Tab-separated table of C-alpha atoms and ligand atoms in Angstrom:
chain	number	residue	atom	x	y	z
A	1	UNK	CA	0.000	0.000	0.000
A	2	UNK	CA	1.443	3.397	-0.908
A	3	UNK	CA	2.681	4.988	2.295
A	4	UNK	CA	4.763	7.961	1.239
A	5	UNK	CA	3.377	11.328	0.201
A	6	UNK	CA	4.554	12.978	-3.021
A	7	UNK	CA	6.778	15.192	-0.894
A	8	UNK	CA	8.424	12.192	0.732
A	9	UNK	CA	8.864	10.473	-2.623
A	10	UNK	CA	10.625	13.583	-3.945
A	11	UNK	CA	12.886	13.539	-0.894
A	12	UNK	CA	14.195	10.151	-2.118
A	13	UNK	CA	15.142	11.848	-5.385
A	14	UNK	CA	12.184	10.249	-7.176
A	15	UNK	CA	9.365	11.712	-9.237
A	16	UNK	CA	5.926	10.726	-7.965
A	17	UNK	CA	4.449	10.783	-11.480
A	18	UNK	CA	7.208	8.523	-12.780
A	19	UNK	CA	7.008	5.575	-10.455
A	20	UNK	CA	6.636	2.440	-12.596
A	21	UNK	CA	3.380	0.565	-12.079
A	22	UNK	CA	4.875	-2.850	-12.706
A	23	UNK	CA	8.468	-3.730	-11.790
A	24	UNK	CA	10.019	-7.123	-12.551
A	25	UNK	CA	13.289	-8.353	-11.088
A	26	UNK	CA	15.727	-11.101	-12.047
A	27	UNK	CA	17.476	-11.612	-8.711
A	28	UNK	CA	20.812	-12.914	-9.981
A	29	UNK	CA	24.214	-13.292	-8.357
A	30	UNK	CA	23.455	-15.042	-5.076
A	31	UNK	CA	25.821	-17.922	-5.784
A	32	UNK	CA	28.736	-15.693	-6.782
A	33	UNK	CA	28.103	-13.390	-3.823
A	34	UNK	CA	28.598	-16.363	-1.494
A	35	UNK	CA	31.552	-17.855	-3.386
A	36	UNK	CA	33.382	-14.514	-3.265
A	37	UNK	CA	33.076	-14.666	0.504
A	38	UNK	CA	34.201	-18.258	0.777
A	39	UNK	CA	30.708	-19.343	1.763
A	40	UNK	CA	28.541	-22.128	0.307
A	41	UNK	CA	26.092	-21.002	-2.411
A	42	UNK	CA	23.150	-21.643	-0.120
A	43	UNK	CA	24.324	-18.797	2.089
A	44	UNK	CA	24.035	-16.520	-0.919
A	45	UNK	CA	20.428	-17.562	-1.420
A	46	UNK	CA	19.753	-16.942	2.248
A	47	UNK	CA	21.269	-13.456	1.952
A	48	UNK	CA	19.155	-13.004	-1.182
A	49	UNK	CA	15.961	-13.747	0.685
A	50	UNK	CA	16.919	-11.170	3.296
A	51	UNK	CA	17.526	-8.555	0.593
A	52	UNK	CA	14.061	-9.163	-0.773
A	53	UNK	CA	12.330	-7.947	2.350
A	54	UNK	CA	13.377	-4.282	1.994
A	55	UNK	CA	12.758	-4.284	-1.741
A	56	UNK	CA	9.171	-5.484	-1.351
A	57	UNK	CA	8.553	-3.026	1.463
A	58	UNK	CA	9.960	-0.012	-0.364
A	59	UNK	CA	8.227	-0.882	-3.642
A	60	UNK	CA	4.939	-1.022	-1.796
A	61	UNK	CA	5.628	2.178	0.140
A	62	UNK	CA	6.383	4.275	-2.973
A	63	UNK	CA	3.293	3.005	-4.760
A	64	UNK	CA	4.588	0.415	-7.211
A	65	UNK	CA	1.429	-1.565	-7.984
A	66	UNK	CA	2.938	-4.894	-9.074
A	67	UNK	CA	6.275	-6.523	-8.355
A	68	UNK	CA	7.140	-9.733	-10.187
A	69	UNK	CA	10.239	-11.572	-8.987
A	70	UNK	CA	12.086	-14.489	-10.539
A	71	UNK	CA	12.639	-16.895	-7.664
A	72	UNK	CA	13.030	-20.149	-9.607
A	73	UNK	CA	13.126	-20.681	-13.361
A	74	UNK	CA	12.305	-23.887	-15.228
A	75	UNK	CA	16.046	-24.008	-16.041
A	76	UNK	CA	16.914	-23.889	-12.325
A	77	UNK	CA	15.567	-27.455	-12.135
A	78	UNK	CA	18.911	-28.515	-13.641
A	79	UNK	CA	20.768	-27.414	-10.504
A	80	UNK	CA	22.175	-30.003	-8.087
A	81	UNK	CA	19.541	-31.621	-5.888
A	82	UNK	CA	20.999	-30.238	-2.687
A	83	UNK	CA	20.841	-26.635	-3.970
A	84	UNK	CA	17.229	-27.162	-5.040
A	85	UNK	CA	16.541	-28.560	-1.568
A	86	UNK	CA	18.064	-25.462	0.022
A	87	UNK	CA	15.955	-23.169	-2.168
A	88	UNK	CA	12.782	-25.091	-1.293
A	89	UNK	CA	13.634	-24.882	2.395
A	90	UNK	CA	14.252	-21.148	2.101
A	91	UNK	CA	10.942	-20.646	0.340
A	92	UNK	CA	9.031	-22.335	3.129
A	93	UNK	CA	11.013	-20.476	5.783
A	94	UNK	CA	10.469	-17.204	3.957
A	95	UNK	CA	6.694	-17.564	3.766
A	96	UNK	CA	6.417	-18.687	7.366
A	97	UNK	CA	8.488	-15.761	8.585
A	98	UNK	CA	7.191	-12.974	6.348
A	99	UNK	CA	3.554	-13.797	5.696
A	100	UNK	CA	2.136	-11.879	8.657
A	101	UNK	CA	4.006	-8.688	7.831
A	102	UNK	CA	3.180	-8.963	4.135
A	103	UNK	CA	-0.466	-9.495	4.987
A	104	UNK	CA	-0.438	-6.547	7.414
A	105	UNK	CA	0.937	-4.413	4.563
A	106	UNK	CA	-1.962	-5.533	2.346
A	107	UNK	CA	0.364	-7.331	-0.111
A	108	UNK	CA	-1.396	-9.804	-2.391
A	109	UNK	CA	0.785	-12.823	-3.120
A	110	UNK	CA	0.496	-15.016	-6.193
A	111	UNK	CA	2.856	-17.580	-7.600
A	112	UNK	CA	3.334	-17.774	-11.349
A	113	UNK	CA	4.632	-20.895	-13.077
A	114	UNK	CA	4.062	-24.587	-12.583
A	115	UNK	CA	3.974	-25.068	-8.837
A	116	UNK	CA	3.031	-28.748	-9.177
A	117	UNK	CA	6.693	-29.683	-9.765
A	118	UNK	CA	7.639	-28.671	-6.199
A	119	UNK	CA	7.441	-30.888	-3.113
A	120	UNK	CA	4.017	-30.856	-1.473
A	121	UNK	CA	5.269	-28.832	1.486
A	122	UNK	CA	6.317	-25.971	-0.831
A	123	UNK	CA	3.040	-26.124	-2.744
A	124	UNK	CA	0.990	-26.036	0.435
A	125	UNK	CA	2.952	-23.151	1.929
A	126	UNK	CA	2.662	-21.053	-1.224
A	127	UNK	CA	-1.034	-21.831	-1.699
A	128	UNK	CA	-1.762	-20.911	1.913
A	129	UNK	CA	-0.038	-17.533	1.416
A	130	UNK	CA	-2.060	-16.942	-1.763
A	131	UNK	CA	-5.329	-17.765	-0.054
A	132	UNK	CA	-4.576	-15.659	3.009
A	133	UNK	CA	-3.672	-12.574	0.980
A	134	UNK	CA	-6.077	-13.016	-1.962
A	135	UNK	CA	-8.343	-10.113	-1.060
A	136	UNK	CA	-5.587	-7.640	-0.175
A	137	UNK	CA	-5.718	-4.344	-2.058
A	138	UNK	CA	-2.005	-3.447	-1.868
A	139	UNK	CA	1.106	-4.429	-3.821
A	140	UNK	CA	0.568	-7.372	-6.156
A	141	UNK	CA	3.558	-9.597	-5.488
A	142	UNK	CA	3.982	-12.213	-8.207
A	143	UNK	CA	6.580	-14.840	-7.364
A	144	UNK	CA	7.844	-16.822	-10.339
A	145	UNK	CA	8.385	-20.422	-9.289
A	146	UNK	CA	9.288	-23.030	-11.871
A	147	UNK	CA	8.398	-20.336	-14.375
A	148	UNK	CA	9.371	-19.990	-18.032
A	149	UNK	CA	8.175	-17.245	-20.357
A	150	UNK	CA	7.722	-19.456	-23.419
A	151	UNK	CA	5.776	-22.028	-21.425
A	152	UNK	CA	3.559	-19.229	-20.119
A	153	UNK	CA	2.898	-18.082	-23.690
A	154	UNK	CA	2.005	-21.574	-24.885
A	155	UNK	CA	-0.360	-21.914	-21.949
A	156	UNK	CA	-1.933	-18.513	-22.637
A	157	UNK	CA	-2.321	-19.327	-26.321
A	158	UNK	CA	-4.037	-22.632	-25.541
A	159	UNK	CA	-6.386	-20.998	-23.054
A	160	UNK	CA	-7.169	-18.206	-25.508
A	161	UNK	CA	-8.002	-20.748	-28.195
A	162	UNK	CA	-10.706	-22.164	-25.972
A	163	UNK	CA	-12.352	-18.747	-26.225
A	164	UNK	CA	-11.821	-18.224	-29.945
A	165	UNK	CA	-10.209	-19.947	-32.953
A	166	UNK	CA	-8.326	-16.763	-33.754
A	167	UNK	CA	-7.140	-15.189	-30.508
A	168	UNK	CA	-5.984	-11.576	-30.700
A	169	UNK	CA	-3.338	-9.852	-28.554
A	170	UNK	CA	-5.831	-8.964	-25.843
A	171	UNK	CA	-6.899	-12.585	-25.584
A	172	UNK	CA	-3.278	-13.654	-25.027
A	173	UNK	CA	-2.703	-10.886	-22.462
A	174	UNK	CA	-5.850	-11.889	-20.566
A	175	UNK	CA	-4.622	-15.445	-20.229
A	176	UNK	CA	-1.143	-14.734	-18.895
A	177	UNK	CA	-0.415	-15.504	-15.257
A	178	UNK	CA	0.145	-11.796	-14.691
A	179	UNK	CA	-3.007	-10.649	-16.511
A	180	UNK	CA	-4.086	-8.233	-13.806
A	181	UNK	CA	-0.638	-6.689	-13.402
A	182	UNK	CA	-0.428	-5.637	-17.063
A	183	UNK	CA	2.759	-4.975	-18.988
A	184	UNK	CA	6.080	-4.579	-17.196
A	185	UNK	CA	7.342	-0.979	-17.061
A	186	UNK	CA	10.771	-1.646	-15.582
A	187	UNK	CA	12.785	-4.874	-15.690
A	188	UNK	CA	15.753	-4.991	-13.337
A	189	UNK	CA	18.456	-7.636	-13.528
A	190	UNK	CA	21.199	-7.800	-10.921
A	191	UNK	CA	24.425	-9.806	-11.071
A	192	UNK	CA	26.063	-8.324	-14.174
A	193	UNK	CA	24.510	-10.364	-16.988
A	194	UNK	CA	22.468	-8.498	-19.556
A	195	UNK	CA	19.870	-10.992	-20.667
A	196	UNK	CA	16.188	-11.632	-20.240
A	197	UNK	CA	16.461	-15.394	-19.567
A	198	UNK	CA	12.916	-16.352	-20.589
A	199	UNK	CA	11.285	-14.017	-18.061
A	200	UNK	CA	7.921	-12.386	-18.864
A	201	UNK	CA	8.614	-12.372	-22.601
A	202	UNK	CA	5.238	-10.942	-23.618
A	203	UNK	CA	4.947	-8.495	-20.750
A	204	UNK	CA	8.343	-6.813	-21.357
A	205	UNK	CA	7.592	-5.773	-24.953
A	206	UNK	CA	7.975	-2.074	-24.044
A	207	UNK	CA	9.728	-2.364	-20.674
A	208	UNK	CA	12.705	-0.231	-19.790
A	209	UNK	CA	15.637	-2.537	-18.982
A	210	UNK	CA	17.982	-1.834	-16.091
A	211	UNK	CA	21.085	-3.949	-15.587
A	212	UNK	CA	23.442	-3.633	-12.668
A	213	UNK	CA	26.618	-5.452	-11.630
A	214	UNK	CA	25.421	-5.396	-8.018
A	215	UNK	CA	24.720	-8.954	-6.920
A	216	UNK	CA	21.260	-9.601	-5.569
A	217	UNK	CA	22.158	-9.897	-1.844
A	218	UNK	CA	23.691	-6.389	-2.083
A	219	UNK	CA	20.678	-4.889	-3.861
A	220	UNK	CA	19.512	-2.555	-1.117
A	221	UNK	CA	16.789	0.053	-1.031
A	222	UNK	CA	19.332	2.623	-2.291
A	223	UNK	CA	20.058	0.431	-5.300
A	224	UNK	CA	16.344	0.213	-6.038
A	225	UNK	CA	16.110	3.993	-5.791
A	226	UNK	CA	18.916	4.210	-8.391
A	227	UNK	CA	16.952	1.928	-10.696
A	228	UNK	CA	13.765	3.962	-10.205
A	229	UNK	CA	15.689	7.177	-10.898
A	230	UNK	CA	17.084	5.690	-14.109
A	231	UNK	CA	13.536	4.708	-15.099
A	232	UNK	CA	12.265	8.223	-14.404
A	233	UNK	CA	14.977	9.624	-16.678
A	234	UNK	CA	14.085	7.406	-19.630
A	235	UNK	CA	11.868	8.712	-22.353
A	236	UNK	CA	9.197	6.180	-23.221
A	237	UNK	CA	7.785	6.547	-26.694
A	238	UNK	CA	6.184	3.111	-27.186
A	239	UNK	CA	7.192	3.288	-30.846
A	240	UNK	CA	5.672	6.733	-31.365
A	241	UNK	CA	7.331	10.134	-31.630
A	242	UNK	CA	8.275	12.559	-28.885
A	243	UNK	CA	5.369	14.755	-27.853
A	244	UNK	CA	6.945	17.707	-29.726
A	245	UNK	CA	7.193	15.566	-32.849
A	246	UNK	CA	10.989	15.289	-32.817
A	247	UNK	CA	12.444	11.776	-32.949
B	301	LIG	C1	20.101	-16.432	-8.840
B	301	LIG	O1	21.338	-16.530	-8.214
B	301	LIG	C2	19.054	-16.662	-7.916
B	301	LIG	C3	18.252	-17.751	-7.854
B	301	LIG	C4	18.367	-18.908	-8.771
B	301	LIG	C5	17.250	-17.875	-6.856
B	301	LIG	C6	16.663	-16.589	-6.339
B	301	LIG	C7	16.028	-16.939	-5.120
B	301	LIG	C8	15.963	-16.208	-3.999
B	301	LIG	C9	16.473	-14.836	-3.856
B	301	LIG	C10	15.382	-16.835	-2.805
B	301	LIG	C11	14.083	-17.525	-2.933
B	301	LIG	C12	12.949	-16.616	-3.171
B	301	LIG	C13	11.968	-16.341	-2.318
B	301	LIG	C14	10.772	-15.608	-2.798
B	301	LIG	C15	11.999	-16.718	-0.924
B	301	LIG	P1	22.367	-17.566	-8.807
B	301	LIG	O2	22.401	-18.753	-7.914
B	301	LIG	O3	22.035	-17.851	-10.222
B	301	LIG	O4	23.680	-16.761	-8.672
B	301	LIG	P2	24.974	-16.942	-9.570
B	301	LIG	O5	24.609	-16.441	-10.935
B	301	LIG	O6	25.953	-16.071	-8.890
B	301	LIG	O7	25.327	-18.392	-9.542
């Protein structure tokens, strides 16, 4: 739920009228963050979960309407079993620890992707969080779990074809997991790589892309402010011309 006034938002160096409605984040670099410190990769994921807390809170407080985070891709299933086990454990721990505060802040949680692949305990924890927060009017927090953008598009296409033999763009959009969050305005990727990695392929058609070398566990509120400032400075034309007609 938006907490800050326009005045307060300006005090962060942000423009109230240029806060993106939908922010998506590829939270990369946890493993390297840990390795650099001589720690096992799992510690990086744990630090990553801790970083998430402030980012969700601040996004909600400045009035971002939807935040979609890449927690586990379909490709992540190729990781060693023990790392997958650690991630599943962290997910359960995260929901158990954070759900009350998220709920109190009116955050609405939804998972996107194929949850059925996960152990029952993960599925049950995530579903319980979705049910508990379903009616909340605040930040829409979409957590991508066993998610792939192409798979989402195939699914959307199939669903749309149940409605019509010749689905149009709106029909596809309506059948995406993120239908009620709309297109992504700002896509952030941490960890130094500059790729999209099969995330929200349809939704990012006109997104502004922000890449940073900062590894996810070090992505603090100040780093998010930097990303939001960069977004505010971009000129979005959506394929049209500048308002004064100049290109
Ligand atoms: C990328 O780091 C990160 C992931 C594969 C997982 C992201 C997951 C979390 C932050 C925690 C789980 C999420 C929730 C919602 C509790 P990497 O391992 O690919 O890092 P590397 O590129 O340095 O190896």
